[in-house]
XYZ file of C-alpha atoms in Angstrom:
590
model
C -0.009 -0.158 0.032
C 1.501 3.613 -0.471
C 1.523 6.859 1.551
C -2.141 8.161 -0.969
C -3.610 4.688 -0.665
C -3.362 4.483 3.564
C -6.503 5.526 5.276
C -5.319 6.995 8.313
C -4.640 10.673 6.787
C -4.365 13.938 8.543
C -4.381 17.796 8.128
C -1.108 17.910 6.635
C 0.501 20.553 9.410
C -1.845 19.705 12.581
C -1.115 21.701 15.809
C 1.255 19.837 17.579
C 0.268 19.492 21.671
C 2.731 21.355 22.947
C 0.972 24.436 24.291
C 3.882 26.408 22.479
C 3.301 25.516 19.738
C 1.318 27.128 17.207
C -1.354 25.888 15.065
C -0.576 24.714 11.744
C -1.596 27.114 8.655
C -4.436 24.404 6.896
C -2.440 23.387 4.544
C -3.418 19.887 1.622
C -3.614 16.598 3.849
C -1.083 14.196 4.399
C -0.088 10.294 4.185
C 0.402 9.263 8.386
C 0.243 5.213 8.525
C -0.323 3.423 11.050
C 3.062 2.846 12.325
C 4.455 6.369 12.516
C 1.512 5.791 15.619
C 3.879 3.622 17.521
C 7.057 6.010 16.152
C 6.042 8.715 18.087
C 5.120 7.584 21.375
C 8.306 8.125 22.880
C 10.591 9.992 20.035
C 13.341 11.424 22.000
C 13.842 7.914 23.183
C 13.639 6.510 19.397
C 16.311 9.568 18.299
C 18.546 9.162 20.780
C 19.322 5.388 20.340
C 19.036 4.957 16.866
C 21.610 7.864 17.052
C 23.816 5.613 19.554
C 23.561 2.803 16.940
C 24.408 4.789 13.655
C 27.084 6.408 15.413
C 29.027 5.243 18.330
C 30.689 2.243 16.624
C 33.070 5.394 15.306
C 33.323 6.996 18.279
C 35.447 4.401 19.718
C 36.813 2.931 16.816
C 38.519 5.694 14.876
C 42.409 6.978 15.445
C 43.072 10.488 16.320
C 41.750 12.264 12.489
C 44.549 15.541 11.853
C 43.689 17.793 11.589
C 41.622 19.992 13.200
C 40.280 17.351 15.140
C 43.618 16.492 16.564
C 44.196 19.848 17.582
C 40.589 20.535 19.273
C 41.355 17.427 21.408
C 44.994 18.170 22.117
C 44.284 21.262 23.323
C 40.949 20.347 25.846
C 43.838 18.141 27.282
C 46.018 20.220 27.839
C 43.450 22.564 29.560
C 42.667 19.358 31.458
C 46.319 18.877 32.352
C 47.114 22.448 33.345
C 44.050 23.537 34.890
C 43.218 26.614 32.980
C 39.974 27.081 31.803
C 40.455 30.597 30.444
C 43.790 30.438 28.128
C 43.719 27.586 24.827
C 47.367 26.120 23.889
C 48.211 23.550 21.486
C 52.061 22.355 22.078
C 53.997 25.377 23.209
C 51.533 28.196 21.775
C 48.946 29.275 21.927
C 45.476 28.442 19.913
C 43.584 31.470 19.544
C 41.674 30.401 16.840
C 38.149 29.551 18.195
C 36.797 30.753 21.527
C 36.820 28.489 24.865
C 33.085 26.747 24.778
C 34.315 23.124 23.040
C 37.097 23.192 24.992
C 35.219 22.965 28.220
C 32.825 21.252 27.110
C 35.736 18.589 25.633
C 36.857 18.864 28.764
C 34.674 18.141 31.090
C 33.656 14.625 29.641
C 37.063 13.781 29.720
C 37.046 14.864 33.796
C 33.782 12.925 34.211
C 34.310 9.940 32.277
C 37.299 9.453 33.684
C 36.279 9.914 37.041
C 33.481 7.195 36.399
C 35.774 4.535 34.289
C 38.677 5.343 37.315
C 40.668 5.492 34.577
C 42.289 9.242 35.172
C 43.506 9.114 31.044
C 43.174 12.173 29.273
C 44.758 10.507 26.067
C 41.615 8.264 24.561
C 40.116 10.866 21.662
C 36.757 8.758 22.788
C 36.588 10.705 25.770
C 36.560 13.972 23.952
C 34.453 12.873 21.096
C 31.552 12.118 24.102
C 30.586 15.979 23.172
C 29.764 15.611 19.509
C 27.991 12.722 19.944
C 25.526 14.246 22.705
C 25.791 17.339 20.394
C 24.496 15.406 17.139
C 21.717 13.839 19.032
C 20.775 17.053 20.497
C 20.290 18.405 17.122
C 17.476 15.315 16.244
C 15.546 16.390 19.132
C 16.242 19.950 18.583
C 14.839 19.279 14.606
C 12.138 17.730 16.084
C 11.285 20.569 18.198
C 11.680 23.125 15.144
C 9.382 21.170 12.957
C 6.472 21.283 15.821
C 5.956 24.996 15.643
C 4.246 24.171 12.153
C 3.730 20.832 12.198
C 2.101 17.241 13.898
C 4.149 15.021 15.765
C 4.690 13.046 13.039
C 5.831 15.420 10.609
C 8.587 16.480 13.201
C 9.728 12.711 13.399
C 9.949 12.360 9.830
C 12.059 15.735 9.586
C 14.085 14.917 12.379
C 14.925 10.897 11.069
C 16.028 12.397 8.128
C 18.354 15.124 9.924
C 20.150 12.197 12.211
C 20.639 10.168 8.826
C 22.426 12.851 6.773
C 25.958 11.607 5.810
C 27.513 15.262 7.164
C 26.039 15.204 10.865
C 26.777 11.183 10.512
C 30.681 12.588 10.223
C 30.441 15.194 12.932
C 29.080 12.996 15.287
C 32.146 11.219 15.652
C 34.493 13.924 15.652
C 36.015 16.424 18.617
C 35.415 19.676 16.836
C 32.439 21.662 16.992
C 29.893 21.353 14.706
C 27.749 19.151 16.095
C 27.574 21.827 19.198
C 27.080 24.385 16.882
C 24.547 23.293 14.670
C 22.428 22.121 18.158
C 22.865 26.054 19.262
C 21.771 27.370 15.860
C 18.685 25.084 16.003
C 17.662 26.341 19.441
C 18.086 29.766 17.873
C 16.401 29.227 14.829
C 14.015 27.421 16.467
C 12.471 30.361 18.329
C 13.345 33.003 15.790
C 10.437 30.799 13.537
C 8.070 30.436 16.867
C 8.114 34.232 16.818
C 7.975 35.333 13.412
C 4.958 32.758 12.927
C 3.342 34.136 15.785
C 3.416 37.424 14.266
C 2.046 36.896 11.048
C -0.721 34.762 11.799
C -3.066 36.300 14.395
C -3.845 32.922 15.557
C -0.419 31.947 16.669
C 0.198 32.367 19.952
C 3.529 34.270 20.714
C 5.900 32.183 22.558
C 6.422 32.769 25.869
C 9.546 34.955 27.161
C 11.174 32.305 29.119
C 11.544 30.282 25.520
C 12.472 33.751 23.959
C 15.147 34.810 26.487
C 16.624 30.756 26.125
C 16.971 31.565 22.730
C 19.047 34.454 23.672
C 21.167 32.363 25.795
C 21.478 29.733 22.989
C 23.073 32.154 21.161
C 25.163 32.634 23.570
C 26.264 29.747 24.081
C 26.945 29.712 20.236
C 29.677 32.568 20.303
C 31.659 30.753 22.885
C 31.736 27.789 20.963
C 32.618 29.304 17.273
C 31.787 33.056 17.865
C 30.507 33.946 14.410
C 28.510 31.220 12.712
C 25.640 31.179 14.995
C 24.428 34.903 15.174
C 25.117 35.142 11.540
C 22.601 32.119 10.818
C 19.994 34.299 12.739
C 21.282 37.729 10.960
C 20.799 36.535 7.590
C 17.281 34.518 7.833
C 16.402 37.892 9.862
C 17.788 39.895 6.780
C 16.120 37.550 4.108
C 12.878 37.979 5.447
C 12.925 42.061 5.990
C 13.891 41.587 1.826
C 11.059 39.299 1.210
C 8.424 41.268 4.042
C 9.366 44.593 3.541
C 9.215 44.383 7.287
C 11.144 44.558 10.111
C 8.288 44.771 13.445
C 7.774 41.124 14.264
C 11.795 41.747 16.008
C 9.899 44.449 18.939
C 8.494 40.480 20.158
C 12.515 39.397 20.215
C 12.397 40.632 24.280
C 16.541 42.541 22.416
C 17.280 44.452 25.536
C 16.385 42.050 27.670
C 18.509 39.428 25.833
C 21.156 40.818 24.574
C 21.847 42.503 27.910
C 21.967 38.072 28.879
C 24.246 37.039 26.262
C 26.940 39.891 27.103
C 26.347 38.687 30.788
C 27.214 34.672 29.222
C 29.267 35.727 27.390
C 31.933 38.787 28.701
C 33.272 37.187 31.420
C 35.437 35.068 29.153
C 36.326 37.607 26.652
C 37.748 39.797 29.824
C 38.981 36.627 31.134
C 41.823 36.026 27.179
C 42.010 39.970 26.677
C 43.854 40.131 30.297
C 45.438 36.541 29.632
C 46.749 36.596 25.714
C 47.100 40.780 25.843
C 44.841 41.240 22.954
C 45.647 38.657 20.680
C 42.823 36.971 21.215
C 41.003 38.799 18.776
C 44.004 39.472 16.693
C 44.631 35.816 15.705
C 40.263 34.846 15.748
C 39.594 37.631 14.449
C 41.745 39.415 12.322
C 43.913 35.933 10.657
C 41.380 33.243 11.280
C 37.979 34.824 10.242
C 38.988 37.068 7.749
C 41.674 35.191 6.321
C 38.319 32.738 5.405
C 36.514 35.501 3.824
C 38.981 37.360 1.789
C 40.239 33.702 -0.011
C 40.522 29.554 0.155
C 42.525 29.597 3.705
C 44.547 26.622 3.903
C 44.106 25.576 0.444
C 40.683 25.164 0.828
C 39.320 27.776 -1.769
C 36.156 26.285 -3.910
C 34.353 27.657 -6.763
C 30.242 29.000 -5.796
C 28.584 25.136 -6.235
C 30.537 23.644 -4.253
C 28.349 22.051 -1.706
C 25.348 21.930 -4.392
C 27.703 18.976 -5.881
C 28.476 17.301 -2.472
C 25.021 17.304 -1.526
C 24.282 14.682 -3.298
C 26.813 12.371 -0.466
C 27.060 14.745 2.428
C 23.293 14.711 2.726
C 22.234 10.899 1.817
C 19.839 9.635 2.148
C 17.873 13.132 3.234
C 18.505 14.525 -0.708
C 16.133 11.825 -2.025
C 13.300 13.693 -0.856
C 14.805 18.026 -0.827
C 14.530 18.762 -4.402
C 10.481 17.933 -3.998
C 10.418 19.362 -0.581
C 11.668 22.986 -1.576
C 9.272 22.504 -4.161
C 6.097 22.661 -1.906
C 7.714 24.976 -0.545
C 8.282 27.219 -2.556
C 4.568 26.834 -3.970
C 3.357 27.137 0.032
C 5.282 30.190 0.085
C 2.489 32.515 1.790
C 2.691 30.454 4.390
C 4.714 32.495 7.267
C 6.391 29.162 8.475
C 7.443 27.499 5.229
C 8.748 31.539 4.423
C 11.234 31.106 7.215
C 12.085 27.908 6.568
C 13.349 28.831 2.716
C 14.582 31.827 3.787
C 16.943 29.799 6.570
C 17.896 27.470 4.419
C 18.336 29.905 1.047
C 20.069 32.983 2.421
C 22.558 30.582 4.806
C 23.514 28.023 1.635
C 24.092 31.040 -0.632
C 26.913 32.600 2.180
C 28.371 29.631 2.741
C 28.903 29.471 -1.480
C 29.577 33.068 -1.571
C 33.048 32.695 1.142
C 36.302 31.747 -0.508
C 36.813 29.173 2.130
C 34.987 25.986 1.248
C 34.839 22.523 4.114
C 31.558 20.233 3.121
C 30.581 21.333 7.007
C 30.221 24.937 6.433
C 26.936 23.983 5.187
C 25.760 22.298 7.672
C 23.487 24.650 9.655
C 21.127 24.882 5.965
C 20.493 21.245 6.513
C 17.460 21.145 9.528
C 15.305 23.666 7.449
C 15.769 21.617 4.064
C 14.719 18.202 6.447
C 11.072 19.973 8.179
C 10.810 21.154 4.408
C 11.475 17.413 3.162
C 9.625 15.553 6.002
C 6.425 18.007 4.577
C 7.171 15.966 1.128
C 7.196 13.050 2.472
C 4.318 12.844 4.393
C 2.232 15.398 1.602
C -0.232 13.407 -0.310
C 0.017 13.463 -4.548
C -2.548 15.390 -6.060
C -3.777 16.533 -10.114
C -3.413 20.088 -9.287
C 0.458 19.653 -8.321
C 3.190 21.960 -10.476
C 4.635 20.005 -13.334
C 8.303 20.962 -11.872
C 7.822 18.778 -8.984
C 8.661 15.716 -11.063
C 11.396 17.294 -12.380
C 12.838 17.608 -8.454
C 11.180 13.879 -7.823
C 13.615 13.129 -10.298
C 16.784 15.483 -9.658
C 16.136 13.274 -5.472
C 16.645 10.626 -7.695
C 19.549 11.014 -9.410
C 21.437 12.795 -6.309
C 20.529 10.151 -4.602
C 21.427 7.598 -7.010
C 24.767 9.135 -6.934
C 24.758 8.777 -3.377
C 24.473 4.974 -2.784
C 26.781 4.811 -4.910
C 29.680 6.267 -3.950
C 28.621 5.109 -0.312
C 28.769 1.842 -1.782
C 31.991 2.193 -4.019
C 33.818 3.540 -0.952
C 33.282 0.600 0.815
C 34.675 -1.558 -1.645
C 37.533 0.583 -2.853
C 38.938 2.261 0.144
C 40.847 -0.986 1.881
C 42.181 -1.876 -1.341
C 43.837 1.669 -1.867
C 44.774 2.496 1.481
C 44.673 -0.602 3.835
C 44.744 -4.447 4.279
C 42.352 -5.329 1.169
C 38.804 -5.972 0.736
C 36.868 -8.860 2.984
C 34.168 -10.517 2.787
C 32.365 -8.894 5.551
C 33.253 -5.746 4.134
C 31.150 -6.754 0.481
C 28.311 -8.262 2.395
C 27.935 -5.108 3.959
C 28.271 -3.097 1.559
C 25.843 -4.796 -0.226
C 23.122 -4.941 2.501
C 23.980 -1.515 1.909
C 22.884 -0.890 -1.400
C 19.891 -3.268 -1.650
C 17.946 -1.383 0.789
C 19.291 1.917 -0.907
C 17.676 0.540 -4.301
C 14.621 -0.450 -2.201
C 14.319 2.980 -0.821
C 14.091 4.423 -4.190
C 11.341 1.899 -5.730
C 9.206 2.664 -2.661
C 9.865 6.578 -3.526
C 8.484 5.697 -7.073
C 6.167 3.671 -5.724
C 4.754 6.961 -3.747
C 5.701 5.181 -0.639
C 7.187 8.088 0.716
C 7.726 7.497 4.372
C 8.659 3.626 3.883
C 11.480 5.028 1.701
C 12.751 6.998 4.908
C 12.354 4.237 7.257
C 14.178 1.447 4.663
C 16.646 4.192 4.058
C 17.240 4.861 7.497
C 18.419 0.984 8.152
C 20.711 2.075 4.380
C 22.718 4.297 6.848
C 22.508 2.142 9.498
C 24.562 -0.665 7.452
C 26.712 2.133 6.070
C 28.085 4.801 8.672
C 28.910 2.191 11.207
C 30.529 0.036 8.175
C 32.174 3.393 7.265
C 33.482 3.821 10.870
C 33.662 0.670 12.103
C 35.149 -1.303 9.892
C 36.494 0.555 6.801
C 38.284 3.254 8.148
C 39.929 1.181 11.106
C 41.672 -1.178 7.956
C 43.459 1.968 6.218
C 46.596 1.075 7.601
C 47.859 3.638 4.960
C 47.309 6.533 5.864
C 47.337 5.824 10.346
C 51.305 6.805 10.040
C 50.754 7.699 13.518
C 48.675 4.958 14.729
C 51.821 3.058 13.554
C 54.340 5.222 14.310
C 52.882 5.061 18.063
C 54.299 1.337 18.683
C 57.301 2.043 16.630
C 58.819 5.244 18.839
C 57.804 2.618 22.161
C 59.957 0.284 21.665
C 62.831 2.339 20.932
C 62.276 4.665 24.089
C 64.553 4.112 26.998
C 63.904 5.583 30.505
C 65.350 9.398 30.233
C 64.561 10.233 27.209
C 64.024 14.363 26.302
C 61.198 14.598 24.208
C 60.675 13.375 21.189
C 61.512 15.610 18.111
C 60.007 15.798 14.691
C 61.211 17.087 11.794
C 59.345 17.123 7.900
C 55.968 15.036 9.299
C 54.368 17.157 12.130
C 50.493 16.502 12.098
C 48.782 17.713 14.816
C 47.785 14.003 15.827
C 51.677 13.327 17.103
C 51.089 15.982 19.757
C 48.342 13.863 21.154
C 49.687 10.779 21.097
C 52.975 12.146 22.080
C 52.390 15.043 24.267
C 52.664 18.373 24.008
C 56.536 18.757 24.539
C 57.725 17.195 21.176
C 60.100 19.477 19.941
C 58.974 20.736 16.487
C 62.156 22.080 14.273
C 63.391 20.946 10.820
C 66.095 18.578 9.878
C 69.251 20.371 11.417
C 67.325 22.087 14.255
C 66.135 18.418 14.772
C 70.088 17.017 14.521
C 70.655 19.897 16.624
C 68.244 19.346 19.725
C 69.044 15.509 19.270
C 73.591 16.230 19.911
C 72.853 18.388 22.676
C 69.882 15.847 24.513
C 70.439 12.604 22.459
C 67.241 10.356 22.193
C 64.374 9.784 19.378
C 64.107 12.126 15.826
C 61.432 11.254 13.672
C 62.403 12.812 10.185
C 60.633 13.131 6.972
C 62.617 12.524 3.632
C 62.162 16.464 2.389
C 64.167 16.756 5.767
C 66.490 13.587 5.954
C 69.539 16.170 3.825
C 69.275 19.026 6.136
C 69.473 16.215 8.863
C 71.925 14.290 8.169
C 74.243 17.071 7.176
C 73.758 18.850 10.547
C 74.736 15.773 12.125
C 78.397 15.952 10.160
C 78.916 19.031 11.006
C 78.350 18.881 14.682
C 79.982 15.256 14.259
C 77.003 13.752 16.021
C 76.340 9.674 15.648
C 72.863 8.290 14.530
C 71.458 4.940 14.013
C 68.427 4.120 12.720
C 66.388 2.242 14.365
C 63.214 1.583 12.603
C 60.589 3.345 9.331
C 57.604 3.429 7.238
C 55.722 4.619 4.266
C 52.512 5.755 4.196
C 49.990 8.477 3.069
C 49.400 12.351 4.815
C 45.613 12.556 4.067
C 45.857 15.713 5.280
C 48.372 16.965 2.324
C 46.855 14.125 -0.508
C 50.322 12.716 -0.407
C 52.524 9.176 0.429
C 55.095 10.164 2.889
C 58.187 7.701 4.410
C 59.802 8.714 8.254
C 62.153 7.548 9.216
C 63.036 6.853 12.850
C 66.688 7.713 14.282
C 68.033 7.568 18.381
C 71.128 10.219 18.104
C 74.081 10.445 21.079
C 74.419 12.674 22.870
C 77.782 15.111 22.327
C 80.108 15.391 25.540
C 79.875 19.007 27.034
């Protein structure tokens, strides 16, 4: 039975039961298959369980990643070890690119897990990742909460499932960076804005309470402390887009701007004052002048791309939700006179266009647009097709199907091909899991073709419950060629002696090396690594590019060095092969 044939029909955007969720606009009816009633009994528990099943295997099995994850984790580790919650340091130098919020959360996570498991260790990467895991679960919950501002709990649950199942959120949920927590802050702010805007545009919609609005301001403050410009940036471009569309900004009076702004200042200012004093103003110079301004001016750290980058990636990063996104946007445009739908269109479109225009591009920059698109996609999923649907909705459906097929092929090929290229070769169980994921994806596509959209959502979610753990916990740990630092750890451990000075690194200096060997490692070129070894003895790890300078300087100093190990791998941060040699340098007599 297709969704359109199901007799259990309800209003398309039925009012949610919560008192502060405004009644829904009168839109066409939706198909609500009976099984959704079972799923909506405990939606938040269901979302948390699915998130753990999908993401936890990667959290506990992946080695520390280069570069951002290891930078965040090592800086948080040093915060734990130093006991200083104000200053942020990476190795021997300050790290003043981001505020302290994420380091506080990761440090707290590591301290708490250490107390629970009685380990007292700060070297386990999974303890720092728990913050992202919980942040991603919060994203699913808040997507549901945002959808409840305009639709029934069934629509909200579909939207949350579509958001939870996306590949990009899976990636952010399993690494110790800012973006999952940041997106949760974005959703908290946007959910409040959505309710205020709709209440101002629809007389029968209740105004959200003052308490809820102030919680939105508090979420904005939290977002500023995690990654300063993004959360207010999403809100500002949404407000600006609505102002252009409506030619009216009077609804902003309902935001309690003065107490809200004062609350934000109260929450953010103490740390800003403390870091200003601690860094003597260097924090603002580094974070705003060097980092933020550089991203706006050009492609920072070789991450420059042309506009359209995120659209091209969306077939994979927004898989499997991409199947429903284009038709969801079309239905949204058709229903743009409804205030809540207009808000979603502007939210998604304004932020997407902004990040496409910024020269520096990383896949996660567009993530703040995804929840709005997931809600529009959910409305499409649960809306009964009619003979009055615009013709271009059919075109949009086929665009979504083509993108979905591309994403399914990319994931299947990744499971099959990556172990052959960078690791131990494929295994029968990996091929079986790749086949299972592909079969489920094909089944979801067929169900969509048969207009059984809600069943397609569930089957595509099952496909991701196969693909994501397979990639993160099955494929990735087998890619031995890319885990250079992990392979170096036993090599260095075996060659170490009691009383050795910190390891000297020449050439291969990825942040994962700091997380593996500690903040005191010596970062140098070949000549200075030779100087350090000749002065103090110990181990030096030298990449081939620095080997000539290392050996030449040793010869000048008449110092001896014995090769104790070597390995070849692939440095995925730089996209090239790497060969490193471990030497024990004999200390020169004084």
